Amino acid sequence: MLTIAVSKGRIYDDALPLLAEAGIVPIDDPKTSRKLILRTTKDDVQLVIIRATDVPTFVEYGAADMGIAGKDVLLEHGAESLYEPLDLGIAKCRLMTATPVNAPEITGRIRVATKYVKTAQRYFADIGVQAEIIKLYGAMELAPLVGLADCIVDVVDTGNTLKANGLEPKELIAHISSRLVVNKASMKMKHQIIQALLDNFEKTLTTREKEV
Ligand code: ATP
Ligand code: PRP
């Protein structure tokens, strides 16, 4: 049995067509079913439906052989313990800093609200800015509006969420897309089925590129 970890939401929606091209179609729909393990039309492949941030953990410990995770989540988790053989080019966005529109330049130590604590720490250390990082689990955009932080680090796509909250994107930290990650032991033990899937995904992605 090959287990693939996927999160509900946008990654699942974008991953479904890719999986379907490889002949993997879940039998239940996670939007209507409460099941966390989904059998698929391939008898030897199942999906586990978990939180986006938990995907690297499941794959690292071998609870899933493969997974699909955003690069933002992988940067934060630290991806040394996983293989990351494919950029799937889905759920694209940018990891950015953002501040209130027309905020004055901050000199000295800044307060940064984010769920990407390690990535933010690394980023501000790299650019030589002293930063106090405040961990939040969501609604980061609120932090500067209520005086909790000077700046946030979050993913930005259209910029609408920032705009709606009087913030503007500032510095780009990383371009983000979802990656296929593979457990190192599984890559050896289940090489044949994993390689066949990788080849299949790669073929679909190449065809998609040609179509654009
Ligand atoms: P969790 O459910 O664990 O809280 P989440 O809310 O970040 O995680 P999603 O919103 O489904 O889960 O995001 C999954 C991934 O999609 C993120 O890790 C990121 O790589 C990407 N992503 C997040 N927001 C956007 C966006 N607005 N546009 C495109 N991609 C995005
Ligand atoms: C994500 C992210 C931003 C927003 C950015 O939130 O946390 O708030 O998307 O996208 P935009 O630039 O197109 O507005 P999401 O919609 O996933 O909601 P959640 O993470 O708060 O559940």
CSV table of C-alpha atoms and ligand atoms in Angstrom, one decimal:
chain,number,residue,atom,x,y,z
A,1,MET,CA,0.0,0.0,0.0
A,2,LEU,CA,1.3,3.5,-0.9
A,3,THR,CA,0.0,6.3,1.3
A,4,ILE,CA,-0.1,9.9,0.1
A,5,ALA,CA,-0.7,12.8,2.5
A,6,VAL,CA,-2.7,15.7,1.2
A,7,SER,CA,-4.4,18.6,3.0
A,8,LYS,CA,-8.0,19.6,2.5
A,9,GLY,CA,-8.7,22.9,0.8
A,10,ARG,CA,-6.8,24.5,-2.1
A,11,ILE,CA,-4.0,21.9,-2.3
A,12,TYR,CA,-6.5,19.0,-2.5
A,13,ASP,CA,-8.5,20.8,-5.2
A,14,ASP,CA,-5.4,21.5,-7.3
A,15,ALA,CA,-3.9,18.0,-6.7
A,16,LEU,CA,-7.0,16.1,-7.7
A,17,PRO,CA,-6.6,16.5,-11.5
A,18,LEU,CA,-2.9,15.5,-11.2
A,19,LEU,CA,-3.7,12.4,-9.2
A,20,ALA,CA,-6.5,11.6,-11.6
A,21,GLU,CA,-4.1,11.7,-14.5
A,22,ALA,CA,-2.1,9.1,-12.7
A,23,GLY,CA,-5.2,7.0,-12.3
A,24,ILE,CA,-5.7,7.8,-8.6
A,25,VAL,CA,-9.3,8.9,-7.9
A,26,PRO,CA,-10.5,9.0,-4.3
A,27,ILE,CA,-13.6,6.9,-3.7
A,28,ASP,CA,-14.9,9.3,-1.0
A,29,ASP,CA,-15.0,13.1,-1.1
A,30,PRO,CA,-13.4,14.7,1.9
A,31,LYS,CA,-15.8,17.6,1.7
A,32,THR,CA,-18.7,15.4,2.5
A,33,SER,CA,-17.1,12.4,4.2
A,34,ARG,CA,-15.6,12.5,7.7
A,35,LYS,CA,-13.1,9.7,6.8
A,36,LEU,CA,-9.5,10.7,7.2
A,37,ILE,CA,-8.2,7.7,5.1
A,38,LEU,CA,-9.6,7.6,1.6
A,39,ARG,CA,-9.3,4.5,-0.6
A,40,THR,CA,-8.8,5.2,-4.2
A,41,THR,CA,-9.6,3.6,-7.6
A,42,LYS,CA,-6.0,2.2,-7.4
A,43,ASP,CA,-6.3,-0.6,-4.8
A,44,ASP,CA,-2.7,-0.1,-3.7
A,45,VAL,CA,-2.9,3.7,-3.1
A,46,GLN,CA,-4.7,5.5,-0.3
A,47,LEU,CA,-4.8,9.2,0.7
A,48,VAL,CA,-4.6,10.5,4.2
A,49,ILE,CA,-6.3,13.9,4.6
A,50,ILE,CA,-4.5,16.1,7.2
A,51,ARG,CA,-3.7,19.7,8.1
A,52,ALA,CA,-1.3,21.4,5.6
A,53,THR,CA,1.3,21.9,8.2
A,54,ASP,CA,1.3,18.3,9.3
A,55,VAL,CA,2.2,16.9,5.8
A,56,PRO,CA,6.0,17.0,6.3
A,57,THR,CA,5.7,15.4,9.7
A,58,PHE,CA,3.6,12.5,8.4
A,59,VAL,CA,6.1,11.9,5.5
A,60,GLU,CA,9.2,12.4,7.6
A,61,TYR,CA,8.1,9.7,10.1
A,62,GLY,CA,6.9,7.3,7.3
A,63,ALA,CA,3.2,7.6,8.3
A,64,ALA,CA,2.8,8.6,4.7
A,65,ASP,CA,5.1,7.5,1.9
A,66,MET,CA,4.6,10.7,-0.1
A,67,GLY,CA,2.8,14.0,0.4
A,68,ILE,CA,1.9,17.3,-1.2
A,69,ALA,CA,2.9,20.4,0.8
A,70,GLY,CA,3.4,24.1,0.1
A,71,LYS,CA,7.0,25.3,0.0
A,72,ASP,CA,6.1,27.7,2.8
A,73,VAL,CA,5.3,24.8,5.0
A,74,LEU,CA,8.5,22.9,4.0
A,75,LEU,CA,10.7,26.0,4.6
A,76,GLU,CA,9.2,26.2,8.1
A,77,HIS,CA,9.4,22.5,8.8
A,78,GLY,CA,13.0,22.1,7.5
A,79,ALA,CA,13.0,19.7,4.5
A,80,GLU,CA,16.4,18.0,5.0
A,81,SER,CA,14.7,14.9,6.2
A,82,LEU,CA,12.6,14.5,3.1
A,83,TYR,CA,13.1,14.1,-0.7
A,84,GLU,CA,11.5,16.9,-2.6
A,85,PRO,CA,11.6,15.6,-6.2
A,86,LEU,CA,8.9,17.6,-7.9
A,87,ASP,CA,7.5,21.1,-8.0
A,88,LEU,CA,3.9,20.6,-8.9
A,89,GLY,CA,3.3,24.2,-9.7
A,90,ILE,CA,0.0,24.4,-7.9
A,91,ALA,CA,-1.2,26.7,-5.1
A,92,LYS,CA,1.2,29.3,-6.2
A,93,CYS,CA,1.7,32.4,-4.0
A,94,ARG,CA,4.5,34.5,-2.5
A,95,LEU,CA,5.8,34.6,1.1
A,96,MET,CA,6.1,38.3,1.9
A,97,THR,CA,6.5,40.9,4.6
A,98,ALA,CA,3.6,43.4,4.8
A,99,THR,CA,3.0,46.6,6.8
A,100,PRO,CA,0.2,49.1,7.1
A,101,VAL,CA,-0.1,51.3,4.0
A,102,ASN,CA,2.3,54.3,4.4
A,103,ALA,CA,3.7,53.0,7.6
A,104,PRO,CA,6.8,55.0,8.6
A,105,GLU,CA,10.2,53.2,8.3
A,106,ILE,CA,11.0,51.4,11.5
A,107,THR,CA,14.5,51.8,12.9
A,108,GLY,CA,15.7,49.4,15.5
A,109,ARG,CA,14.0,46.2,16.6
A,110,ILE,CA,10.7,45.4,14.9
A,111,ARG,CA,7.8,43.2,16.0
A,112,VAL,CA,6.7,40.7,13.4
A,113,ALA,CA,3.5,38.6,13.7
A,114,THR,CA,3.5,35.3,11.7
A,115,LYS,CA,2.9,31.6,11.7
A,116,TYR,CA,6.2,31.2,9.9
A,117,VAL,CA,8.4,31.7,13.0
A,118,LYS,CA,11.6,30.0,11.9
A,119,THR,CA,11.4,31.3,8.3
A,120,ALA,CA,10.9,34.8,9.6
A,121,GLN,CA,13.7,34.5,12.1
A,122,ARG,CA,16.0,33.3,9.3
A,123,TYR,CA,14.9,36.1,6.9
A,124,PHE,CA,15.4,39.0,9.3
A,125,ALA,CA,18.7,37.6,10.6
A,126,ASP,CA,19.9,37.3,6.9
A,127,ILE,CA,19.1,40.9,6.2
A,128,GLY,CA,20.6,42.1,9.5
A,129,VAL,CA,17.3,43.4,11.0
A,130,GLN,CA,16.6,42.8,14.7
A,131,ALA,CA,13.2,41.3,15.0
A,132,GLU,CA,10.9,40.0,17.7
A,133,ILE,CA,8.8,37.3,16.3
A,134,ILE,CA,5.3,36.8,17.6
A,135,LYS,CA,3.7,33.4,16.8
A,136,LEU,CA,0.1,33.5,15.5
A,137,TYR,CA,-2.0,30.7,14.1
A,138,GLY,CA,-4.1,32.8,11.7
A,139,ALA,CA,-5.5,36.3,11.0
A,140,MET,CA,-2.0,37.7,10.9
A,141,GLU,CA,-3.3,40.8,9.0
A,142,LEU,CA,-5.0,41.9,12.2
A,143,ALA,CA,-1.8,42.2,14.2
A,144,PRO,CA,-0.5,45.6,12.9
A,145,LEU,CA,-4.1,47.0,13.1
A,146,VAL,CA,-4.4,46.4,16.8
A,147,GLY,CA,-0.8,47.3,17.7
A,148,LEU,CA,0.4,43.7,18.3
A,149,ALA,CA,3.1,44.0,15.6
A,150,ASP,CA,4.7,46.4,13.1
A,151,CYS,CA,4.8,43.9,10.3
A,152,ILE,CA,3.6,40.5,9.3
A,153,VAL,CA,5.0,37.6,7.3
A,154,ASP,CA,2.4,35.7,5.4
A,155,VAL,CA,1.5,34.3,2.0
A,156,VAL,CA,0.1,36.7,-0.6
A,157,ASP,CA,-1.6,35.8,-3.9
A,158,THR,CA,-3.9,38.5,-5.2
A,159,GLY,CA,-3.1,40.9,-2.4
A,160,ASN,CA,-6.8,41.3,-1.7
A,161,THR,CA,-6.6,40.2,1.9
A,162,LEU,CA,-3.8,42.7,2.7
A,163,LYS,CA,-5.7,45.5,0.8
A,164,ALA,CA,-8.9,44.8,2.7
A,165,ASN,CA,-7.1,45.3,5.9
A,166,GLY,CA,-5.1,48.4,5.0
A,167,LEU,CA,-1.8,46.6,4.5
A,168,GLU,CA,0.6,46.5,1.6
A,169,PRO,CA,3.1,43.9,0.5
A,170,LYS,CA,6.8,44.9,1.1
A,171,GLU,CA,9.7,42.4,0.7
A,172,LEU,CA,9.5,39.1,-1.1
A,173,ILE,CA,10.9,36.2,1.0
A,174,ALA,CA,10.2,33.3,-1.3
A,175,HIS,CA,8.1,32.2,-4.3
A,176,ILE,CA,5.8,29.4,-3.1
A,177,SER,CA,4.2,26.5,-4.9
A,178,SER,CA,3.3,23.0,-3.8
A,179,ARG,CA,5.9,20.3,-3.8
A,180,LEU,CA,5.8,16.5,-3.9
A,181,VAL,CA,7.7,15.2,-0.9
A,182,VAL,CA,8.8,11.6,-0.4
A,183,ASN,CA,9.9,9.6,2.7
A,184,LYS,CA,13.5,8.6,2.3
A,185,ALA,CA,13.0,5.0,3.3
A,186,SER,CA,9.9,4.6,1.1
A,187,MET,CA,11.9,5.9,-1.9
A,188,LYS,CA,14.1,2.8,-1.5
A,189,MET,CA,11.6,0.3,-0.4
A,190,LYS,CA,8.7,1.2,-2.7
A,191,HIS,CA,10.9,2.6,-5.5
A,192,GLN,CA,9.0,1.1,-8.4
A,193,ILE,CA,5.5,2.4,-7.6
A,194,ILE,CA,6.9,5.8,-6.5
A,195,GLN,CA,9.1,6.2,-9.6
A,196,ALA,CA,6.1,5.3,-11.8
A,197,LEU,CA,4.0,8.0,-10.1
A,198,LEU,CA,6.8,10.6,-10.3
A,199,ASP,CA,7.1,9.9,-14.0
A,200,ASN,CA,3.4,10.2,-14.5
A,201,PHE,CA,3.2,13.5,-12.6
A,202,GLU,CA,6.2,14.8,-14.5
A,203,LYS,CA,4.5,13.9,-17.8
A,204,THR,CA,1.3,15.7,-16.9
A,205,LEU,CA,3.2,18.8,-15.8
A,206,THR,CA,5.2,18.9,-19.0
A,207,THR,CA,2.0,18.6,-21.1
A,208,ARG,CA,0.5,21.4,-19.1
A,209,GLU,CA,3.5,23.6,-19.6
A,210,LYS,CA,3.3,23.0,-23.4
A,211,GLU,CA,-0.4,23.9,-23.4
A,212,VAL,CA,0.3,27.4,-21.8
B,1,ATP,P1,-4.0,24.7,7.9
B,1,ATP,O1,-5.3,24.1,7.4
B,1,ATP,O2,-3.1,23.7,8.4
B,1,ATP,O3,-4.2,25.9,8.8
B,1,ATP,P2,-3.7,26.5,5.7
B,1,ATP,O4,-4.9,27.2,6.2
B,1,ATP,O5,-2.4,27.3,5.4
B,1,ATP,O6,-3.2,25.3,6.6
B,1,ATP,P3,-4.5,26.3,3.0
B,1,ATP,O7,-5.1,27.7,3.1
B,1,ATP,O8,-5.3,25.2,2.3
B,1,ATP,O9,-4.1,25.7,4.4
B,1,ATP,O10,-3.1,26.5,2.3
B,1,ATP,C1,-2.3,25.4,1.8
B,1,ATP,C2,-1.1,25.9,1.1
B,1,ATP,O11,-1.6,26.6,-0.1
B,1,ATP,C3,-0.2,26.9,1.9
B,1,ATP,O12,0.7,26.2,2.6
B,1,ATP,C4,0.4,27.7,0.7
B,1,ATP,O13,1.5,26.9,0.2
B,1,ATP,C5,-0.7,27.7,-0.3
B,1,ATP,N1,-1.5,29.0,-0.2
B,1,ATP,C6,-2.0,29.5,0.9
B,1,ATP,N2,-2.8,30.6,0.6
B,1,ATP,C7,-2.8,30.7,-0.7
B,1,ATP,C8,-3.4,31.7,-1.6
B,1,ATP,N3,-4.1,32.7,-1.2
B,1,ATP,N4,-3.2,31.4,-2.9
B,1,ATP,C9,-2.5,30.4,-3.4
B,1,ATP,N5,-1.9,29.5,-2.6
B,1,ATP,C10,-2.0,29.7,-1.2
B,2,PRP,C1,-4.4,32.8,2.7
B,2,PRP,C2,-3.4,33.7,3.5
B,2,PRP,C3,-3.8,35.1,3.2
B,2,PRP,C4,-4.6,35.0,1.9
B,2,PRP,C5,-3.8,35.6,0.8
B,2,PRP,O1,-5.6,32.7,3.5
B,2,PRP,O2,-3.3,33.3,4.8
B,2,PRP,O3,-4.7,35.5,4.2
B,2,PRP,O4,-4.7,33.6,1.6
B,2,PRP,O5,-4.4,35.5,-0.5
B,2,PRP,P1,-4.8,36.8,-1.3
B,2,PRP,O6,-3.5,37.6,-1.4
B,2,PRP,O7,-5.3,36.3,-2.6
B,2,PRP,O8,-5.8,37.6,-0.6
B,2,PRP,P2,-6.7,31.6,3.2
B,2,PRP,O9,-7.6,32.1,2.1
B,2,PRP,O10,-6.1,30.3,2.9
B,2,PRP,O11,-7.4,31.5,4.5
B,2,PRP,P3,-6.8,31.0,5.9
B,2,PRP,O12,-5.4,30.5,5.7
B,2,PRP,O13,-6.9,32.1,6.9
B,2,PRP,O14,-7.7,29.8,6.2
